[in-house]
Coordinates of C-alpha atoms in Angstrom, one line a residue:
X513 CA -199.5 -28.4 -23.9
X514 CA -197.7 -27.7 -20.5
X515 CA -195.2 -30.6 -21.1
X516 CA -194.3 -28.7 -24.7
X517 CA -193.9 -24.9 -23.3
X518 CA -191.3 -26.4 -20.5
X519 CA -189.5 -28.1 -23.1
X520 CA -189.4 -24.9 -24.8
X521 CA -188.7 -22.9 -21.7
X522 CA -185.9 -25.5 -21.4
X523 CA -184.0 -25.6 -24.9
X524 CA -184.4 -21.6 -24.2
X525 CA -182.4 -21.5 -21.1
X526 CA -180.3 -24.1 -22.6
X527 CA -178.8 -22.4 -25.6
X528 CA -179.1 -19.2 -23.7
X529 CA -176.3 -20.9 -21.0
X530 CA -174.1 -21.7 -23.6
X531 CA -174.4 -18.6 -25.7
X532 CA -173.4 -16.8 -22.7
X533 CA -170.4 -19.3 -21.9
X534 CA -169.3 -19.1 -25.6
X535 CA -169.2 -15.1 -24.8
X536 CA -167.5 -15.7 -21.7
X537 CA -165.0 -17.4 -23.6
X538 CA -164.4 -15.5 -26.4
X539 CA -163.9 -12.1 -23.4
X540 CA -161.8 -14.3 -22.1
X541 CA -159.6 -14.9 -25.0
X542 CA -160.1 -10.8 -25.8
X543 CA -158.4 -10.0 -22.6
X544 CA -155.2 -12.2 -22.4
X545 CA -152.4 -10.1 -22.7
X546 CA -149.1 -10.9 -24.6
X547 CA -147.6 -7.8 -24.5
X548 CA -144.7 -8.4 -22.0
X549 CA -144.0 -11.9 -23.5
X550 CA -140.4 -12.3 -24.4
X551 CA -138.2 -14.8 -25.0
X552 CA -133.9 -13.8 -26.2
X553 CA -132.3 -12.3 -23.4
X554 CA -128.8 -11.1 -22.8
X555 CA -127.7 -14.0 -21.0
X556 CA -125.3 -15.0 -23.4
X557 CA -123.4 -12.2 -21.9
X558 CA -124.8 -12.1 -18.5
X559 CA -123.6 -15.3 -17.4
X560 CA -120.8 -15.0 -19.3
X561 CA -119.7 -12.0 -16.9
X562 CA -121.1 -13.8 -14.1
X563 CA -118.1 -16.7 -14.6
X564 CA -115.2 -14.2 -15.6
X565 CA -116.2 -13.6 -11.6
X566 CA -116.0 -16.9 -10.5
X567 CA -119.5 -16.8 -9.4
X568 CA -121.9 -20.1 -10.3
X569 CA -124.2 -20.0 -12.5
X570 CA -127.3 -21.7 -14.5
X571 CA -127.3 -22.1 -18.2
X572 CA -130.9 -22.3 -18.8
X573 CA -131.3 -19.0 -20.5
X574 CA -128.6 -19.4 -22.6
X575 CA -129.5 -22.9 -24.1
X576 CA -133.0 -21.0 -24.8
X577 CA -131.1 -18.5 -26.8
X578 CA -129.0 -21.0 -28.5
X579 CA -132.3 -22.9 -29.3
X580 CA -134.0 -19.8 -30.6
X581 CA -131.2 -19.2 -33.1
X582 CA -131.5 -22.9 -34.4
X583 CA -135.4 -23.1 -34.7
X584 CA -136.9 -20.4 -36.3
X585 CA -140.1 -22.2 -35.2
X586 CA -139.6 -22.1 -31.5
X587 CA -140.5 -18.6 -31.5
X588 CA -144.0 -19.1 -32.0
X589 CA -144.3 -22.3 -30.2
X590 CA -143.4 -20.9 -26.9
X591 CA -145.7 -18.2 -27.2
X592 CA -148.7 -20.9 -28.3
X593 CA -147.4 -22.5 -24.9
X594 CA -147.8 -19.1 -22.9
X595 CA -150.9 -18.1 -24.3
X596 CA -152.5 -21.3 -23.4
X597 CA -150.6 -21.2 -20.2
X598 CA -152.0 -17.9 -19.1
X599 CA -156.4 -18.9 -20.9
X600 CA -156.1 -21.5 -18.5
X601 CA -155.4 -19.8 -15.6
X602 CA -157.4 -17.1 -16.6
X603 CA -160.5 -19.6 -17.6
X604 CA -160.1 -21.2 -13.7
X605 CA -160.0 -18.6 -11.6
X606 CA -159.1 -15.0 -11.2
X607 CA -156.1 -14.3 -8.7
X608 CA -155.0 -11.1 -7.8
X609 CA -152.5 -9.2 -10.2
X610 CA -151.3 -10.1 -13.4
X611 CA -149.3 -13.2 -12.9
X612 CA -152.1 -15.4 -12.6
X613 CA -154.9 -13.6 -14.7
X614 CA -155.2 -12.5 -18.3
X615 CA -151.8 -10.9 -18.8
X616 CA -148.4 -11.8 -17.5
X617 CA -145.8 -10.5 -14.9
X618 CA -146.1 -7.4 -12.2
X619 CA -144.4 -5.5 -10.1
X620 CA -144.4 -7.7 -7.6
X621 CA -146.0 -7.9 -3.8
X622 CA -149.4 -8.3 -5.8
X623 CA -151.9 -10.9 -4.1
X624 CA -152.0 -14.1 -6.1
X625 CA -153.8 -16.9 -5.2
X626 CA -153.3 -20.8 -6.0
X627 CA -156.4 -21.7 -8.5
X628 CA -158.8 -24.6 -8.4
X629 CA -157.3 -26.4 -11.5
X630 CA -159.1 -29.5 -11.5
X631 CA -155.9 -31.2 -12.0
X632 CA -155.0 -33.0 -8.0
X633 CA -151.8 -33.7 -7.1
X634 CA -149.4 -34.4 -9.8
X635 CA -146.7 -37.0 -10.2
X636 CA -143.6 -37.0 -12.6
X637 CA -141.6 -39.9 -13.4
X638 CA -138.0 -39.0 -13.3
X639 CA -135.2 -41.0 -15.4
X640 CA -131.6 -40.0 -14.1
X641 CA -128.9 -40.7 -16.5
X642 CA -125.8 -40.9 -14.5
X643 CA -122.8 -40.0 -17.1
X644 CA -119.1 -40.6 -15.1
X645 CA -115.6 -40.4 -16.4
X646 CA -114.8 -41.3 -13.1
X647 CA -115.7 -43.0 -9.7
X648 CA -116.8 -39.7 -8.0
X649 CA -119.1 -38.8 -10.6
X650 CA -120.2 -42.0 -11.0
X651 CA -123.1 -41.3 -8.1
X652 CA -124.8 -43.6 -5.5
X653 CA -128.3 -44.7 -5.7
X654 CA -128.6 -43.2 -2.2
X655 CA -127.1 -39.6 -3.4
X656 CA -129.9 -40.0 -6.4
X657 CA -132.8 -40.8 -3.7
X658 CA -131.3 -38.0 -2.0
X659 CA -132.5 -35.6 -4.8
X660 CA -135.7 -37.1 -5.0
X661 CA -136.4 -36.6 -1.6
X662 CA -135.9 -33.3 -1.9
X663 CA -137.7 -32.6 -4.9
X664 CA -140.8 -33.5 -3.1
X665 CA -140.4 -31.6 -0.1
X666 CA -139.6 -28.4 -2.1
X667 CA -142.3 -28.7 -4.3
X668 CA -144.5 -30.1 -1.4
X669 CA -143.9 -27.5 0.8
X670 CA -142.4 -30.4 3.4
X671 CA -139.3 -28.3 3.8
X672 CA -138.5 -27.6 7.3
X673 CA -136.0 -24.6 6.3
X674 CA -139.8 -22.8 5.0
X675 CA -140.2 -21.5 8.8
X676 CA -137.1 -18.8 7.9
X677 CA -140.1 -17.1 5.9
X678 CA -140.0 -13.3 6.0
X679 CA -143.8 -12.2 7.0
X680 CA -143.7 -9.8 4.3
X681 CA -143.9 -13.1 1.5
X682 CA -146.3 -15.8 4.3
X683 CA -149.2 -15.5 1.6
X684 CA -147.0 -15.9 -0.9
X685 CA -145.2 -19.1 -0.5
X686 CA -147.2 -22.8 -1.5
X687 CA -147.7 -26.6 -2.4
X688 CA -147.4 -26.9 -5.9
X689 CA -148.9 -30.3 -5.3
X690 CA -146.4 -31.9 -7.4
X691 CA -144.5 -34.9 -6.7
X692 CA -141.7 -37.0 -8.3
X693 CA -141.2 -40.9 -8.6
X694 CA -137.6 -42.2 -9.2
X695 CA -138.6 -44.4 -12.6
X696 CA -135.3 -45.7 -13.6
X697 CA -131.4 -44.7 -13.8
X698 CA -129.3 -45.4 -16.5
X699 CA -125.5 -45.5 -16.1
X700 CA -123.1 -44.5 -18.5
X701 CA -119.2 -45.2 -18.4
X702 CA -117.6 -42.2 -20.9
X703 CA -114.3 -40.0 -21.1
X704 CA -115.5 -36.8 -21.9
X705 CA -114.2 -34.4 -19.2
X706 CA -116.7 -31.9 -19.2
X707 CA -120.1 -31.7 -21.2
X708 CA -120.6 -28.3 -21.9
X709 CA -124.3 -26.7 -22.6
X710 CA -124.4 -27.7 -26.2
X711 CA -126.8 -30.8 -25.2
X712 CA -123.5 -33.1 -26.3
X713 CA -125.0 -35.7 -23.3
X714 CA -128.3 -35.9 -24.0
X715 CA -127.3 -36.7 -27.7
X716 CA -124.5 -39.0 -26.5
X717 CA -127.5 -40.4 -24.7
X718 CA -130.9 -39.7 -25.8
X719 CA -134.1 -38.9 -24.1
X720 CA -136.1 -42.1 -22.6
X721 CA -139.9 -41.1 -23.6
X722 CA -139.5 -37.1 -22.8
X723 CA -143.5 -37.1 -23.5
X724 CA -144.2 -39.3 -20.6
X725 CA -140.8 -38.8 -18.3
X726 CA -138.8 -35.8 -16.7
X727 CA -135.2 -36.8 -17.8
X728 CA -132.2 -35.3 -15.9
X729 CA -128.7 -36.1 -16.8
X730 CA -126.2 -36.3 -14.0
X731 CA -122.8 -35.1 -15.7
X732 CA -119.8 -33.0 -15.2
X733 CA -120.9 -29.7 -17.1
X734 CA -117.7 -27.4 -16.4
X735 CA -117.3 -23.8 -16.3
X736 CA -119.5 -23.4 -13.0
X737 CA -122.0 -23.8 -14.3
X738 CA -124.2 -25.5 -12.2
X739 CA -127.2 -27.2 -14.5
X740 CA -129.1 -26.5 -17.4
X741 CA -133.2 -27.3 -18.7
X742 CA -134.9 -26.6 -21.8
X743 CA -138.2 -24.8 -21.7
X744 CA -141.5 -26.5 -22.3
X745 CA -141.9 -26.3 -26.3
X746 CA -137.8 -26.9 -26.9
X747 CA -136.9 -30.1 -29.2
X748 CA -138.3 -33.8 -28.4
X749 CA -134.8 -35.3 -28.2
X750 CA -133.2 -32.9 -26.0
X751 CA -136.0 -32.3 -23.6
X752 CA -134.5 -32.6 -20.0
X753 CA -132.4 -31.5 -17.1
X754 CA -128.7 -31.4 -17.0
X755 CA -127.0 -31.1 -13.5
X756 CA -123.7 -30.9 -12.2
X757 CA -122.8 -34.3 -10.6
X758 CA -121.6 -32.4 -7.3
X759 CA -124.7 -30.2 -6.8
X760 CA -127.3 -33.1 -7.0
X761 CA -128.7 -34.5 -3.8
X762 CA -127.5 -33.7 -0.3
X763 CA -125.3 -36.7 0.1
X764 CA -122.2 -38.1 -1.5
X765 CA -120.3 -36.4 -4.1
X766 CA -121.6 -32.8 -3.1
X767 CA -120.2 -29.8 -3.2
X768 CA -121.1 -26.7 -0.6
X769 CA -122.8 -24.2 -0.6
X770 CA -124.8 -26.0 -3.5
X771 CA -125.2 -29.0 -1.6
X772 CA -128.5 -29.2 -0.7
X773 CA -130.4 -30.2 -3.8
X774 CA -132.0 -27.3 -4.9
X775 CA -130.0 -26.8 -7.6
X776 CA -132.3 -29.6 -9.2
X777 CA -135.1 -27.8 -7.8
X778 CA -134.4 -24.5 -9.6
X779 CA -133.5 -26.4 -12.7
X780 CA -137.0 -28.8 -12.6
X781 CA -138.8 -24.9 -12.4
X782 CA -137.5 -23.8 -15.8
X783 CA -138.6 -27.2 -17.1
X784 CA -141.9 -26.3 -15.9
X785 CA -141.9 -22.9 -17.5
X786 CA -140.8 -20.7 -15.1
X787 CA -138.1 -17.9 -15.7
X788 CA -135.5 -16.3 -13.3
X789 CA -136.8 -14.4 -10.8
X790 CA -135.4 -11.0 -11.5
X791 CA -136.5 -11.8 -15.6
X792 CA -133.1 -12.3 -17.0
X793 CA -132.8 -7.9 -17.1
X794 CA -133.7 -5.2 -15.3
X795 CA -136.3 -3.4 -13.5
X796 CA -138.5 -3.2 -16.7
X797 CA -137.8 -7.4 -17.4
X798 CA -140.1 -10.0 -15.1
X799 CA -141.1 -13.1 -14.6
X800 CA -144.1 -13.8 -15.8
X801 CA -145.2 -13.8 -12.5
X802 CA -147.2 -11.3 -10.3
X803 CA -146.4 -12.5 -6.4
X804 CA -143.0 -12.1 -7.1
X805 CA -141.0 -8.8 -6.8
X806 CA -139.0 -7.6 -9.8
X807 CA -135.6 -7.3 -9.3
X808 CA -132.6 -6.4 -11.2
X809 CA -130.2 -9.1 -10.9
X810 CA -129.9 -11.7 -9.3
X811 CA -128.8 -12.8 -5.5
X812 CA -125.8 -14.7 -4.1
X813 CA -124.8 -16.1 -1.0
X814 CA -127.0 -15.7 1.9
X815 CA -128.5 -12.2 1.3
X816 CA -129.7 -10.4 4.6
X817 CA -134.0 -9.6 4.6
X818 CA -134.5 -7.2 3.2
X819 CA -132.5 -7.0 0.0
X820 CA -134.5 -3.4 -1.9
X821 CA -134.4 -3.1 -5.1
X822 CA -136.6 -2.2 -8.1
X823 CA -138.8 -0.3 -5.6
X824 CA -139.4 -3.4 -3.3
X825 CA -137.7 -6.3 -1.4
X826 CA -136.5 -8.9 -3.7
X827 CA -137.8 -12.7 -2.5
X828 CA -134.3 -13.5 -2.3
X829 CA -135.5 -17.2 -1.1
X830 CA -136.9 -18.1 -3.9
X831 CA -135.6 -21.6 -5.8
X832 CA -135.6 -19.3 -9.3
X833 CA -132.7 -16.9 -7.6
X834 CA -129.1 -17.7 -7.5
X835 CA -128.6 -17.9 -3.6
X836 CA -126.8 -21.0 -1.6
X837 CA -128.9 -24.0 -0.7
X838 CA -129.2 -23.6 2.7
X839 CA -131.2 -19.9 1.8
X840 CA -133.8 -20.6 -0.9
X841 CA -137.1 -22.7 0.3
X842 CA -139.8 -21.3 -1.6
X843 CA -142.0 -21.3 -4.7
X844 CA -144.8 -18.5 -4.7
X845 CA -148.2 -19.0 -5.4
X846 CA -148.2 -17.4 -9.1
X847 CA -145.3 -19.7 -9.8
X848 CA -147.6 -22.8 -8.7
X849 CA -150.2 -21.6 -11.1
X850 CA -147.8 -21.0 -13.8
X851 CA -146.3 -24.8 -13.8
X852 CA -149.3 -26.5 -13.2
X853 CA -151.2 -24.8 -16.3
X854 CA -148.2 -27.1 -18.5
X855 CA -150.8 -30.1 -17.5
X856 CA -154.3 -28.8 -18.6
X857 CA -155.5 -30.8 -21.2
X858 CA -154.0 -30.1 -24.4
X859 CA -150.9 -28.5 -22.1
X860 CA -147.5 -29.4 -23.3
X861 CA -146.5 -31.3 -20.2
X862 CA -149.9 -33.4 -20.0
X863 CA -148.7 -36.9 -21.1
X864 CA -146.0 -36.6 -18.0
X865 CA -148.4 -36.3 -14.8
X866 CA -149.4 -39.9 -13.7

């Protein structure tokens, strides 16, 4: 008789346990907040502006608007891939402010901390496509272990420039705890001057297995511009980074101020889902993002600490601003959440971490 009322007792507590993680779950679910999600911009005329001034630029959130207005479905497929994004972060922990919780971006300076994901460290193979019209562009292996090096240390938090930090952003800054493995490069011999943004290279030369590889195509874009990505979500056989020849790697064919790499850096972050850091607007536009200020444009140059505006100091150091090399050296800890949430199971970027 004893044996039976345990077993009862036991099948009680049982099903109670899961009734109440079912309601956890569904409260969970209740309180993830969309409301901020957005996707066009006006970066079409933006960056557009931003040229006429002969200042450098990324194309990123232009190609997403170009993409938007070709796939009706890509609306709703991004915001699958943020609402997941932001239930798994919620579901494994609970850092301070928005950018890691339930809803989405803040105002910035809020506390966020890096959740226990489950997932370790992270590894993406990398296939470089090297596309040259001539000798220059046609880059050294060493120039392209150049940019994997730095890659790693950027991501790793093995940069040595990370000691500039401003106190006001130490609890900020972090290991993503993802690395990158040079799988293979491809060479390709071809005329066309310049590229463009229009994805002509990738099809010219398609993806190698996008599910299970980062690709990044080493070209000469034109216009200043200095690389492009495609969000997490964006078409199979375009998936990828585009760089300018000149501002990948430290060494070789390199052009300065934008000779240090992290041009590839700021490029790999969109790929893992993470926007500008001034939101691609104003002071009412963010990043998705609480531990990183709002801001209302972005930063050139090597801006002087501290650089006020939307009612705080912008993070002007961050590898999603527009600032020189030598002056951006950090992700933030929100931002770490944010990319690594792609490789939950069932996340969009799963099949690429080894």
């Amino acid at each position: 008789m004893k044996k039976i009322i345990f077993s009862a007792l036991a099948l009680t507590l049982f099903f109670t346990s899961c009734n109440e993680d079912k309601s956890d779950e569904l409260q969970q679910e209740a309180n993830i907040d969309m409301s901020d999600f957005y996707l066009y911009t006006d970066a079409d005329v933006d960056e557009s502006l931003r040229m006429a001034e002969g200042k450098p630029v990324c194309h990123t959130m232009v190609n997403l608007n170009r993409l938007l207005n070709e796939d009706k479905g890509l609306e709703k497929t991004m915001y699958d891939i943020e609402y997941q994004s932001r239930s798994f972060i919620a579901a494994k922990g609970k850092p301070g402010g928005n950018g890691g919780g339930p809803g989405g971006g803040g105002s910035g300076g809020d506390d966020v901390l890096p959740i226990d994901d489950g997932l370790g460290v992270l590894n993406i193979p990398v296939y470089v496509h090297v596309v040259y019209s001539n000798s220059a562009q046609n880059i050294s292996d060493n120039q392209i272990a150049s940019q994997i090096t730095v890659l790693n240390e950027d991501f790793r938090l093995a940069n040595s420039d990370a000691s500039q930090l401003p106190a006001e952003f130490s609890n900020d800054i972090t290991d993503t705890e993802i690395e990158f493995t040079l799988a293979g490069t491809f060479r390709h011999a071809n005329s066309t001057g310049s590229w463009g943004t229009n994805d002509a290279v990738k099809y010219a030369y398609p993806p190698v297995t996008p599910e299970t590889h980062l690709n990044i195509w080493v070209c000469n874009i034109g216009g200043g511009i200095l690389g492009y990505a495609q969000f997490p979500g964006g078409p199979a056989n375009t998936d990828g980074v585009v760089v300018g020849a000149q501002y990948f790697g430290t060494t070789g064919y390199v052009s300065a101020p934008f000779d240090g790499g992290r041009t590839t850096t700021h490029e790999v972050g969109h790929y893992l889902n993470l926007r500008h850091i001034w939101g691609d607007g104003r002071c009412n536009r963010d990043d998705f993002v609480a531990d990183t200020p709002k801001s209302d444009a972005p930063n050139y140059g090597c801006p002087s600490y501290p650089t006020y505006n939307c009612k705080s100091n912008d993070m002007t150091m961050n590898y999603m601003d527009y600032v020189d090399d030598a002056c951006m050296y950090m992700f933030s800890d929100g931002q770490r959440n944010r990319m690594r949430a792609l490789f939950a199971p069932g996340g969009v970027r799963e099949g690429l971490a080894n």
